[in-house]
């Protein structure tokens, strides 16, 4: 039983296999695919791209060719004016001229603003069919009109047929099947016409036509094969130029092209579109924590999730390390862009599995709408960047549309950034120093260097405004280097028992050159490393610990001490208190301000002081403004205090008086 079924199955196969083969073959053949003639096999996306190139070429000169067809038809009608078949000739000429003109006009109006990258098989079938219909119309001419025509008109018909053969072969030089569909009926008509007449001269003409035809078709094939090979090579080369090798998504170059196309369509037909800019919120952290191969794996998974959220014809592009972008063409409602952005954000709800660990990612999205937010590439890119900046500031998973007010603040920031770039060379930066008071011995133990910027127009710009800009733009490296050199130089003029604290930004730890800078600054000023203290904040340790730890450890080995600034404002730093040998904790001023009125603040201050003592590290209370606060801290055994009560930040010149022991005693006597 089983065997019979099997035998039947085999018996059916050759027939159905052959049918399948023939159907595939003819589909390829009429779609202009050279694989039907032994050319290279291509997948459908590449085949569609080749068709697009072939059709674009044909459409490029189709208007001219159709005008020539109409003109030839009219010439033929005039040549056959005195022939007995003149009425038929007139009807034929009118039909061909009208058809050719209509097609030419249609081809002209259908010219696309942007070149299509893919053309379906159906479009190519239509082209081959139309070539056949037109070829047949010309093939009728020698059969129907040659015999009864005058010798002059016969000459015209001969010229026309020869011209049509050559012109057809030229027009379809990249699509052999279309060239055959057009020229074959003309060959056939000519053959019938010449064969009907037994004259020897006509036999010679027939030989010529066959030779010409063979040469023409050979030329068409050679040209078409060469053309296809070139397009395939170009396609692969372009793909590698346009594709991000890691995620296989389009890259920045491809994105810019898509944007330029969208802008062209906007200018031509008013087609609106949206640009979505996406930024991964914790990519650097993942890279630092798990290493670069895991970071790459994360990006690949992110790319796959993002691509699943878009409409079929749209592709998310990877335009930077952890930056992705999408252009939503033909946008009718802004909500559509929001919906896709929400899908992007929701795609991060599930954690990613990286090297067996669950990693939670997040994404922020900025959106601009064209033409509402701009109609040029620089404007749109600038505005979408601004929208993304606001989204990132608002926290992970936020989506922000661009708003006009963003632009003003961004312009202001840009102006400030430009000025900051020049601030060092214009000598607009300077340091002020705020003292630390040892509560037990009533002695100034050191100073914290605080940066100031005297802007020629804006006046004194606070560090809370310009430090974040310096961090984002990378200027912090240059500025930080200046600060450390200046602080060390100043420190060298102070007594040996006074230390200097210098604030460091997280970004500075991403540049290993900082170590060299500290060593040089200490060497140049001849200051002992023990007198230099670096202040870092908790939040920096949490987000950037991976890369910061090695530099921090190297600094500690030099003998430089490290203090934990703004303690209590970040999270989970207790772990880091164990990992790094801090010399000091600085309790954030917000706790000191409220400790006398709010019991919870007092409890925190007391516990931190106790914790520091148990860990045998120093503790400083920041922001002490009243004698009551100082008294309370003295009673809770706080080591040192800093604040306006002890001294506001002052210039190096003013410090000499403060370091005078007699003056200190009279000012801070308890
Ligand atoms: P910080 O390191 O916590 O510095 C303490 C801030 O509190 C200083 O503000 C100081 O002037 C202020 N302050 C001191 N005592 C009192 C007080 O009794 N009451 C009140 N209300 N405030 C007090 P400043 O100078 O505006 O600095 C702000 C922040 O800017 C600093 O916080 C530090 O994080 C950063 N910064 C300053 N200079 C530098 C620098 O050279 N490099 C880096 N990376 N950051 C710096
Ligand atoms: Mg500080
Ligand atoms: Mg602080």
XYZ file of C-alpha atoms and ligand atoms in Angstrom:
718
model
C 0.000 0.000 0.000
C 2.670 2.363 1.092
C 4.783 1.403 -1.856
C 1.991 2.137 -4.290
C 1.414 5.546 -2.816
C 5.075 6.188 -3.160
C 5.104 4.917 -6.713
C 2.166 7.192 -7.590
C 3.977 10.067 -6.008
C 7.045 9.433 -8.130
C 4.903 8.916 -11.202
C 3.334 12.363 -10.699
C 6.557 14.117 -10.095
C 8.235 14.402 -13.500
C 5.127 16.021 -15.023
C 4.521 18.452 -12.187
C 8.249 19.090 -11.915
C 8.416 19.965 -15.585
C 5.348 22.198 -15.266
C 6.904 23.929 -12.300
C 10.161 24.361 -14.166
C 8.442 25.760 -17.255
C 6.254 28.094 -15.230
C 9.304 29.431 -13.332
C 11.235 29.700 -16.574
C 8.560 31.705 -18.395
C 8.015 33.931 -15.368
C 11.741 34.690 -15.414
C 11.781 35.088 -19.187
C 8.930 37.586 -19.404
C 10.188 39.456 -16.351
C 13.308 40.306 -18.351
C 15.465 38.168 -16.066
C 18.686 37.144 -17.831
C 18.758 33.914 -15.793
C 16.299 32.668 -18.459
C 19.149 32.982 -20.982
C 21.795 31.441 -18.739
C 22.637 34.692 -16.951
C 23.341 35.001 -13.196
C 20.665 33.754 -10.788
C 19.479 36.481 -8.423
C 17.088 36.674 -5.506
C 13.858 38.621 -5.935
C 15.079 41.806 -4.242
C 18.086 42.018 -6.544
C 16.038 40.959 -9.595
C 13.544 43.748 -8.768
C 16.407 46.196 -8.496
C 17.772 45.135 -11.904
C 14.275 45.536 -13.397
C 14.117 49.024 -11.896
C 17.394 49.943 -13.597
C 16.289 48.407 -16.925
C 12.922 50.159 -16.905
C 14.401 53.484 -15.848
C 16.722 53.321 -18.818
C 13.882 52.524 -21.239
C 11.583 55.180 -19.756
C 14.400 57.666 -20.041
C 14.148 57.751 -23.821
C 10.644 56.340 -24.350
C 9.075 59.773 -24.969
C 11.495 60.458 -27.850
C 11.045 56.989 -29.293
C 7.263 57.258 -29.204
C 7.408 60.614 -30.991
C 9.612 58.958 -33.651
C 7.024 56.144 -33.982
C 4.204 58.658 -34.485
C 6.289 60.567 -37.019
C 7.174 57.363 -38.926
C 3.504 56.379 -39.058
C 2.617 59.751 -40.570
C 5.458 59.448 -43.133
C 4.195 56.005 -44.127
C 0.633 57.301 -44.560
C 1.920 60.070 -46.836
C 4.058 57.590 -48.856
C 1.023 55.321 -49.386
C -1.317 58.207 -50.294
C -1.660 57.033 -53.915
C -1.626 53.314 -53.171
C -4.889 51.334 -53.575
C -4.672 50.520 -49.817
C -4.433 54.166 -48.811
C -7.556 54.022 -46.584
C -6.178 51.063 -44.604
C -2.792 52.774 -44.427
C -4.436 55.909 -43.051
C -6.395 53.994 -40.411
C -3.237 52.076 -39.476
C -1.135 55.251 -39.259
C -3.777 57.045 -37.180
C -3.999 54.130 -34.747
C -0.202 53.777 -34.361
C 0.436 57.537 -34.127
C -2.330 58.003 -31.520
C -1.185 54.972 -29.502
C 2.458 56.078 -29.624
C 1.623 59.654 -28.611
C -0.609 58.498 -25.756
C 2.052 56.117 -24.474
C 4.787 58.751 -24.818
C 2.760 61.273 -22.819
C 1.939 58.696 -20.181
C 5.617 57.716 -19.855
C 6.527 61.377 -19.509
C 3.977 62.065 -16.773
C 4.806 58.825 -14.926
C 8.432 59.825 -14.502
C 9.187 59.464 -10.797
C 10.686 62.210 -8.685
C 12.909 59.644 -7.038
C 14.287 56.648 -8.863
C 12.543 53.442 -7.733
C 14.793 50.854 -6.136
C 12.485 47.959 -6.909
C 10.114 47.182 -9.793
C 7.689 44.263 -9.754
C 7.563 41.501 -12.346
C 4.102 42.675 -13.420
C 5.490 45.994 -14.592
C 8.056 44.194 -16.714
C 5.379 41.852 -18.144
C 3.440 44.950 -19.229
C 6.508 46.420 -20.889
C 7.202 43.203 -22.834
C 3.531 43.022 -23.893
C 3.545 46.636 -25.106
C 6.786 46.017 -27.037
C 5.124 43.051 -28.721
C 1.972 45.015 -29.617
C 3.996 47.847 -31.148
C 6.309 45.413 -32.974
C 3.260 43.603 -34.379
C 1.826 46.911 -35.610
C 5.043 47.505 -37.573
C 5.244 43.858 -38.672
C 1.872 44.282 -40.417
C 3.277 47.043 -42.669
C 5.389 44.971 -45.118
C 2.727 42.211 -45.236
C -0.237 44.524 -45.867
C 1.183 47.431 -47.874
C 4.442 46.442 -49.633
C 3.153 44.530 -52.664
C 0.738 47.213 -53.963
C 2.969 50.150 -53.083
C 4.819 52.289 -55.638
C 8.583 51.672 -55.858
C 9.158 54.905 -53.885
C 6.765 53.796 -51.145
C 8.451 50.354 -51.127
C 11.726 52.123 -50.444
C 10.077 54.006 -47.561
C 8.691 50.720 -46.125
C 12.097 49.037 -46.411
C 13.803 51.939 -44.647
C 11.117 52.028 -41.956
C 11.370 48.310 -41.232
C 15.183 48.436 -41.102
C 15.018 51.524 -38.890
C 12.426 49.944 -36.590
C 14.546 46.812 -36.201
C 17.628 48.823 -35.313
C 15.709 51.310 -33.125
C 13.850 48.525 -31.264
C 17.045 46.621 -30.590
C 18.648 49.815 -29.304
C 15.669 50.836 -27.146
C 15.499 47.431 -25.456
C 19.242 46.814 -25.458
C 19.193 45.843 -21.756
C 16.035 43.663 -21.915
C 16.538 40.945 -24.583
C 13.041 39.500 -24.186
C 11.492 42.908 -24.908
C 13.864 43.404 -27.858
C 12.779 40.010 -29.230
C 9.078 40.754 -28.576
C 9.399 43.974 -30.564
C 11.664 42.901 -33.440
C 10.343 39.377 -34.028
C 6.995 40.452 -35.590
C 8.877 42.886 -37.863
C 11.292 40.124 -38.939
C 8.338 37.834 -39.543
C 6.428 40.464 -41.554
C 9.534 41.221 -43.617
C 10.167 37.505 -44.196
C 6.574 36.917 -45.368
C 6.765 39.965 -47.663
C 10.105 38.948 -49.192
C 9.153 35.284 -49.494
C 5.936 36.080 -51.363
C 7.955 37.750 -54.108
C 10.208 35.354 -55.995
C 12.589 38.072 -57.246
C 16.296 37.245 -56.685
C 16.991 40.792 -55.435
C 14.484 40.242 -52.631
C 16.297 37.069 -51.697
C 19.465 39.141 -51.318
C 17.542 41.643 -49.161
C 16.301 38.725 -47.030
C 19.909 37.558 -46.512
C 20.873 41.099 -45.433
C 17.929 41.316 -43.015
C 18.880 37.990 -41.412
C 22.525 39.081 -41.056
C 21.525 42.462 -39.584
C 19.018 40.823 -37.251
C 21.532 38.275 -35.989
C 24.132 40.983 -35.359
C 21.570 43.182 -33.618
C 20.305 40.441 -31.322
C 23.849 39.362 -30.497
C 24.653 42.974 -29.594
C 21.522 43.147 -27.430
C 22.549 40.038 -25.487
C 26.153 41.147 -25.018
C 24.985 44.553 -23.834
C 22.266 43.143 -21.534
C 24.632 40.661 -19.882
C 27.228 43.353 -19.327
C 24.593 45.739 -17.975
C 23.200 43.145 -15.542
C 26.655 42.172 -14.314
C 27.432 45.835 -13.688
C 24.164 46.415 -11.821
C 24.739 43.339 -9.642
C 28.274 44.441 -8.758
C 27.018 47.957 -8.084
C 24.162 46.604 -5.950
C 26.525 44.600 -3.758
C 28.976 47.489 -3.477
C 26.202 49.918 -2.617
C 24.738 47.513 -0.112
C 28.033 47.316 1.731
C 28.331 51.108 1.691
C 24.768 51.550 2.921
C 24.601 48.790 5.484
C 25.757 48.710 9.066
C 27.914 45.570 9.199
C 26.939 44.715 12.783
C 23.152 44.989 12.737
C 22.631 44.793 8.944
C 20.396 47.831 9.248
C 20.848 50.781 6.859
C 23.632 53.041 8.084
C 23.897 56.827 8.360
C 24.733 57.168 4.670
C 21.586 55.269 3.664
C 19.566 57.254 6.190
C 20.762 60.540 4.675
C 19.738 59.327 1.241
C 16.277 58.338 2.460
C 15.956 61.734 4.104
C 16.999 63.485 0.877
C 14.386 61.444 -1.052
C 11.707 62.339 1.494
C 12.636 66.031 1.205
C 12.439 65.832 -2.600
C 8.960 64.325 -2.383
C 7.962 67.007 0.135
C 9.096 69.753 -2.255
C 7.502 68.150 -5.284
C 4.192 66.819 -4.019
C 3.925 68.081 -0.435
C 4.232 64.557 0.988
C 4.757 64.999 4.734
C 7.022 62.792 6.803
C 8.426 62.319 10.297
C 11.940 61.669 11.520
C 12.329 59.676 14.724
C 15.667 59.711 16.508
C 16.240 56.987 19.083
C 18.950 56.708 21.684
C 19.722 53.758 23.935
C 19.792 54.900 27.518
C 22.172 52.442 29.131
C 24.411 51.275 26.335
C 27.717 52.570 27.721
C 26.979 50.959 31.033
C 26.330 47.591 29.369
C 29.527 47.938 27.345
C 31.532 48.759 30.463
C 29.980 46.033 32.551
C 29.876 43.117 30.094
C 32.532 44.096 27.528
C 32.329 45.038 23.863
C 31.272 41.680 22.359
C 28.258 41.664 24.710
C 27.582 45.299 23.789
C 27.549 44.250 20.137
C 25.175 41.397 20.865
C 22.909 43.823 22.705
C 22.854 46.149 19.679
C 21.974 43.281 17.347
C 19.052 42.285 19.568
C 17.919 45.898 19.864
C 18.060 46.290 16.071
C 15.883 43.210 15.567
C 13.286 44.428 18.077
C 13.175 47.929 16.586
C 12.800 46.670 13.039
C 9.761 44.635 14.108
C 7.999 47.841 15.222
C 8.053 49.634 11.860
C 5.779 49.580 8.833
C 6.737 47.015 6.165
C 8.522 49.344 3.740
C 10.343 51.366 6.413
C 13.705 50.517 7.873
C 15.244 51.681 11.089
C 18.788 52.889 10.419
C 21.717 52.702 12.822
C 23.283 56.119 12.511
C 25.726 56.044 15.400
C 27.058 53.843 18.196
C 23.803 53.615 20.105
C 21.704 55.930 17.955
C 18.990 54.739 15.617
C 16.678 56.686 13.326
C 13.577 56.137 11.259
C 11.959 58.146 8.494
C 8.208 57.635 8.282
C 7.220 58.591 4.766
C 3.787 59.754 3.632
C 2.667 60.708 7.120
C -0.949 61.752 7.418
C -1.212 62.082 11.199
C 1.401 62.989 13.808
C -0.159 60.294 16.014
C 1.161 57.637 13.622
C 4.707 58.702 14.448
C 3.862 58.692 18.153
C 2.386 55.199 17.862
C 5.568 53.824 16.312
C 7.682 55.632 18.927
C 5.537 54.066 21.655
C 6.107 50.671 20.065
C 9.862 51.312 20.152
C 9.721 52.168 23.840
C 7.461 49.183 24.589
C 9.921 46.893 22.779
C 12.222 47.388 25.751
C 9.691 46.191 28.317
C 11.153 42.679 28.177
C 14.757 42.367 29.355
C 17.469 41.294 26.880
C 19.383 38.082 27.416
C 23.083 38.892 27.092
C 25.602 36.173 27.900
C 23.044 34.431 30.073
C 22.253 37.593 32.063
C 19.020 39.526 31.879
C 19.773 43.102 30.889
C 17.152 45.825 31.096
C 17.480 48.419 28.335
C 15.589 51.620 27.657
C 15.211 54.024 24.813
C 14.387 57.721 24.461
C 12.824 59.065 21.280
C 12.797 62.528 19.694
C 10.380 63.257 16.835
C 10.231 65.997 14.208
C 7.545 66.480 11.589
C 8.361 67.829 8.138
C 7.543 70.449 6.998
C 6.207 71.678 10.394
C 9.604 71.526 12.111
C 11.761 72.237 9.072
C 12.116 71.482 5.393
C 15.861 71.067 5.097
C 18.047 68.244 6.249
C 20.221 70.318 8.659
C 17.139 71.894 10.285
C 15.338 68.610 10.762
C 18.402 66.839 12.106
C 19.173 69.686 14.485
C 15.591 69.833 15.743
C 15.221 66.099 16.186
C 18.463 66.139 18.172
C 17.020 68.841 20.406
C 13.785 66.866 20.893
C 15.824 63.774 21.782
C 17.935 65.778 24.198
C 14.779 66.841 26.061
C 13.475 63.264 26.021
C 16.731 61.949 27.485
C 16.713 64.600 30.160
C 13.178 63.625 31.165
C 14.345 60.057 31.773
C 14.471 56.666 30.047
C 11.519 55.694 27.881
C 10.430 59.276 27.179
C 9.143 60.413 23.773
C 9.320 64.119 22.881
C 8.111 65.983 19.830
C 10.198 69.001 18.867
C 8.827 72.283 20.196
C 9.767 75.756 19.023
C 10.800 76.762 22.552
C 13.391 73.963 22.491
C 15.089 75.748 19.661
C 15.618 78.943 21.630
C 17.184 77.193 24.604
C 19.277 75.028 22.270
C 20.523 78.129 20.448
C 21.399 79.661 23.770
C 23.275 76.544 24.806
C 25.103 76.488 21.478
C 26.161 80.111 21.928
C 27.329 79.348 25.453
C 29.218 76.323 24.155
C 31.013 78.421 21.540
C 31.994 80.960 24.183
C 33.155 78.232 26.537
C 35.486 76.894 23.849
C 37.316 80.209 23.941
C 37.076 80.768 27.681
C 40.451 79.220 28.542
C 42.489 81.109 25.961
C 40.674 84.338 26.810
C 41.569 83.737 30.443
C 37.949 83.963 31.567
C 38.101 80.954 33.882
C 39.391 81.265 37.418
C 39.350 79.300 40.633
C 38.018 80.292 43.990
C 38.753 78.343 47.136
C 36.413 77.414 49.969
C 37.913 76.338 53.301
C 37.412 73.173 55.360
C 37.406 73.680 59.115
C 38.569 70.950 61.476
C 35.829 71.199 64.132
C 37.800 69.610 66.958
C 41.000 71.659 66.584
C 39.385 74.732 65.097
C 41.881 74.799 62.283
C 41.664 75.313 58.516
C 42.783 71.997 57.050
C 42.395 72.768 53.380
C 40.361 74.282 50.582
C 38.106 73.096 47.814
C 38.870 74.584 44.414
C 35.647 75.770 42.745
C 35.609 76.853 39.148
C 34.219 80.199 38.000
C 33.638 81.670 34.550
C 33.596 85.429 34.126
C 31.792 85.870 30.813
C 32.396 89.273 29.150
C 28.665 89.831 28.521
C 26.736 87.374 30.684
C 28.761 88.113 33.809
C 29.549 85.327 36.263
C 28.222 82.021 34.879
C 27.656 79.410 37.620
C 29.342 75.992 37.249
C 25.931 74.301 37.399
C 25.303 75.904 33.972
C 28.610 75.486 32.186
C 29.998 72.242 33.681
C 27.200 70.088 32.122
C 27.873 71.734 28.733
C 31.587 71.092 29.122
C 30.826 67.464 29.988
C 28.583 66.921 26.978
C 30.951 68.512 24.507
C 34.125 66.951 25.848
C 35.543 70.382 26.730
C 35.694 69.128 30.301
C 38.979 67.360 29.515
C 40.699 70.577 28.575
C 39.034 72.529 31.381
C 39.704 69.787 33.963
C 43.373 69.782 32.979
C 43.529 73.543 33.437
C 41.810 73.265 36.867
C 44.188 70.613 38.189
C 47.291 72.504 37.026
C 46.091 75.783 38.477
C 44.994 74.177 41.764
C 48.364 72.421 42.206
C 50.277 75.607 41.385
C 48.253 77.498 44.012
C 48.645 74.700 46.532
C 52.432 74.903 46.231
C 52.264 78.421 47.732
C 50.379 77.265 50.846
C 51.706 75.679 54.036
C 52.453 71.951 53.828
C 49.680 70.969 56.274
C 46.947 72.425 54.039
C 45.297 70.220 51.404
C 43.477 71.045 48.195
C 40.288 69.334 47.019
C 39.506 69.363 43.287
C 36.185 68.322 41.734
C 36.285 65.761 38.929
C 33.513 64.958 36.466
C 32.631 61.432 35.443
C 33.530 62.231 31.850
C 37.113 62.953 32.847
C 37.562 59.317 33.791
C 36.900 58.254 30.217
C 40.197 59.744 29.209
C 43.191 57.920 30.623
C 45.270 61.042 29.866
C 43.901 62.453 33.130
C 46.385 60.318 35.057
C 49.292 61.804 33.153
C 47.884 65.295 33.745
C 47.683 64.771 37.522
C 51.230 63.365 37.644
C 52.551 66.287 35.606
C 50.664 68.919 37.618
C 52.019 67.471 40.855
C 55.536 67.206 39.415
C 55.553 70.755 37.989
C 54.314 72.296 41.232
C 56.427 70.072 43.501
C 53.407 69.326 45.687
C 53.149 66.051 47.635
C 50.337 63.852 46.227
C 48.969 63.416 49.763
C 47.940 67.079 49.791
C 45.716 66.635 46.757
C 42.212 65.264 47.158
C 39.902 64.415 44.291
C 36.161 64.830 44.818
C 33.884 62.538 42.886
C 30.128 62.119 43.197
C 28.158 58.985 43.940
C 26.173 59.076 40.726
C 29.383 58.952 38.768
C 30.467 55.796 40.539
C 27.192 54.102 39.816
C 26.961 54.792 36.126
C 30.586 54.830 35.090
C 32.273 52.653 37.659
C 33.597 50.191 35.090
C 36.043 52.507 33.388
C 36.559 54.894 36.305
C 37.809 52.291 38.759
C 41.151 51.617 37.067
C 42.009 55.325 36.848
C 40.827 55.918 40.409
C 42.972 53.060 41.684
C 45.985 54.401 39.813
C 45.423 57.831 41.406
C 45.162 56.229 44.833
C 48.444 54.434 44.209
C 50.078 57.772 43.501
C 49.100 58.789 47.022
C 46.296 61.154 46.009
C 43.235 60.860 48.264
C 39.649 60.576 47.062
C 36.536 62.034 48.700
C 32.942 61.072 48.001
C 31.080 64.341 47.291
C 27.367 65.099 47.774
C 26.931 61.902 49.786
C 23.304 60.832 50.153
C 22.016 62.261 46.882
C 22.744 59.195 44.735
C 21.946 55.533 45.273
C 23.553 52.411 46.682
C 26.967 53.898 47.219
C 27.477 51.835 50.358
C 28.813 49.055 48.132
C 31.391 51.433 46.704
C 32.439 52.539 50.157
C 33.734 49.003 50.542
C 35.276 48.762 47.093
C 37.296 51.987 47.059
C 39.487 53.324 49.876
C 37.884 56.770 50.188
C 39.609 59.153 52.542
C 36.477 61.198 53.205
C 32.716 61.390 52.820
C 31.110 64.788 52.225
C 27.532 64.879 53.499
C 25.434 66.768 50.990
C 24.349 70.257 51.992
C 20.639 69.432 51.605
C 20.841 67.229 54.763
C 22.753 69.852 56.717
C 20.257 72.578 55.755
C 17.304 70.616 57.142
C 18.865 68.615 59.971
C 17.771 71.004 62.723
C 14.164 71.084 61.565
C 13.599 67.610 60.185
C 14.344 64.630 62.419
C 14.908 62.270 59.450
C 17.671 64.530 58.114
C 19.251 64.669 61.562
C 19.096 60.863 61.744
C 20.813 60.549 58.348
C 23.540 63.030 59.299
C 24.184 61.226 62.584
C 24.251 57.795 60.926
C 26.615 58.907 58.156
C 28.997 60.382 60.715
C 28.799 57.107 62.689
C 29.317 55.078 59.516
C 32.394 57.089 58.525
C 33.860 56.680 61.980
C 33.285 52.917 61.912
C 34.926 52.741 58.481
C 37.741 54.942 59.800
C 37.342 57.579 57.138
C 36.936 61.313 57.491
C 33.575 63.080 57.252
C 32.827 66.629 56.103
C 29.501 68.437 56.428
C 28.852 70.675 53.397
C 26.823 73.876 53.392
C 27.103 74.899 57.042
C 25.529 78.355 57.296
C 24.612 78.863 60.966
C 26.364 78.541 64.310
C 23.562 76.208 65.467
C 24.374 73.839 62.651
C 28.076 74.025 63.523
C 27.318 73.340 67.180
C 25.142 70.357 66.354
C 27.834 68.910 64.099
C 30.456 69.459 66.764
C 28.303 67.477 69.213
C 27.775 64.653 66.760
C 31.560 64.383 66.293
C 31.706 65.510 62.677
C 35.368 65.888 61.671
C 35.214 68.867 59.350
C 32.722 71.429 58.101
C 32.507 73.582 55.013
C 30.041 76.353 54.284
C 29.333 80.063 54.170
C 29.637 80.272 57.953
C 33.279 79.219 57.764
C 34.009 81.045 54.571
C 32.589 81.658 51.142
C 34.701 80.637 48.162
C 37.394 83.305 47.785
C 40.350 84.057 45.554
C 43.869 82.736 46.225
C 45.009 86.245 47.145
C 42.440 86.490 49.935
C 43.444 83.160 51.410
C 46.663 84.268 53.101
C 44.708 86.147 55.777
C 42.487 83.146 56.442
C 45.523 80.935 56.961
C 46.887 83.330 59.592
C 46.553 81.323 62.898
C 45.728 84.370 65.033
C 42.902 85.397 62.767
C 41.483 81.880 62.666
C 41.284 81.660 66.424
C 39.389 84.900 66.839
C 36.905 84.112 64.028
C 36.014 80.539 64.947
C 36.378 80.464 68.720
C 33.583 78.218 69.931
P 30.231 70.863 45.088
O 31.528 70.232 44.756
O 29.309 70.107 45.965
O 30.553 72.283 45.661
C 29.843 72.875 46.690
C 28.933 73.908 46.182
O 28.169 74.427 47.250
C 29.667 75.106 45.607
O 28.860 75.663 44.594
C 29.718 76.063 46.767
O 29.872 77.420 46.389
C 28.374 75.841 47.409
N 28.378 76.132 48.830
C 29.402 76.058 49.690
N 29.000 76.393 50.931
C 27.689 76.690 50.871
C 26.708 77.113 51.804
O 26.972 77.306 52.981
N 25.458 77.297 51.355
C 25.133 77.105 50.064
N 23.875 77.307 49.679
N 26.026 76.708 49.122
C 27.298 76.511 49.537
P 29.443 76.017 43.198
O 30.775 76.638 43.337
O 28.367 76.740 42.472
O 29.669 74.607 42.554
C 28.624 73.779 42.213
C 29.106 72.452 41.759
O 29.831 72.579 40.526
C 30.099 71.809 42.684
O 29.432 71.170 43.729
C 30.812 70.853 41.797
O 30.069 69.670 41.668
C 30.805 71.585 40.476
N 32.126 72.163 40.241
C 32.661 73.303 40.716
N 33.912 73.462 40.281
C 34.213 72.381 39.524
C 35.359 71.946 38.799
O 36.436 72.562 38.791
N 35.254 70.764 38.119
C 34.116 70.025 38.141
N 34.079 68.887 37.426
N 33.019 70.398 38.818
C 33.066 71.564 39.502
Mg 32.858 69.301 45.617
Mg 29.225 68.829 47.253
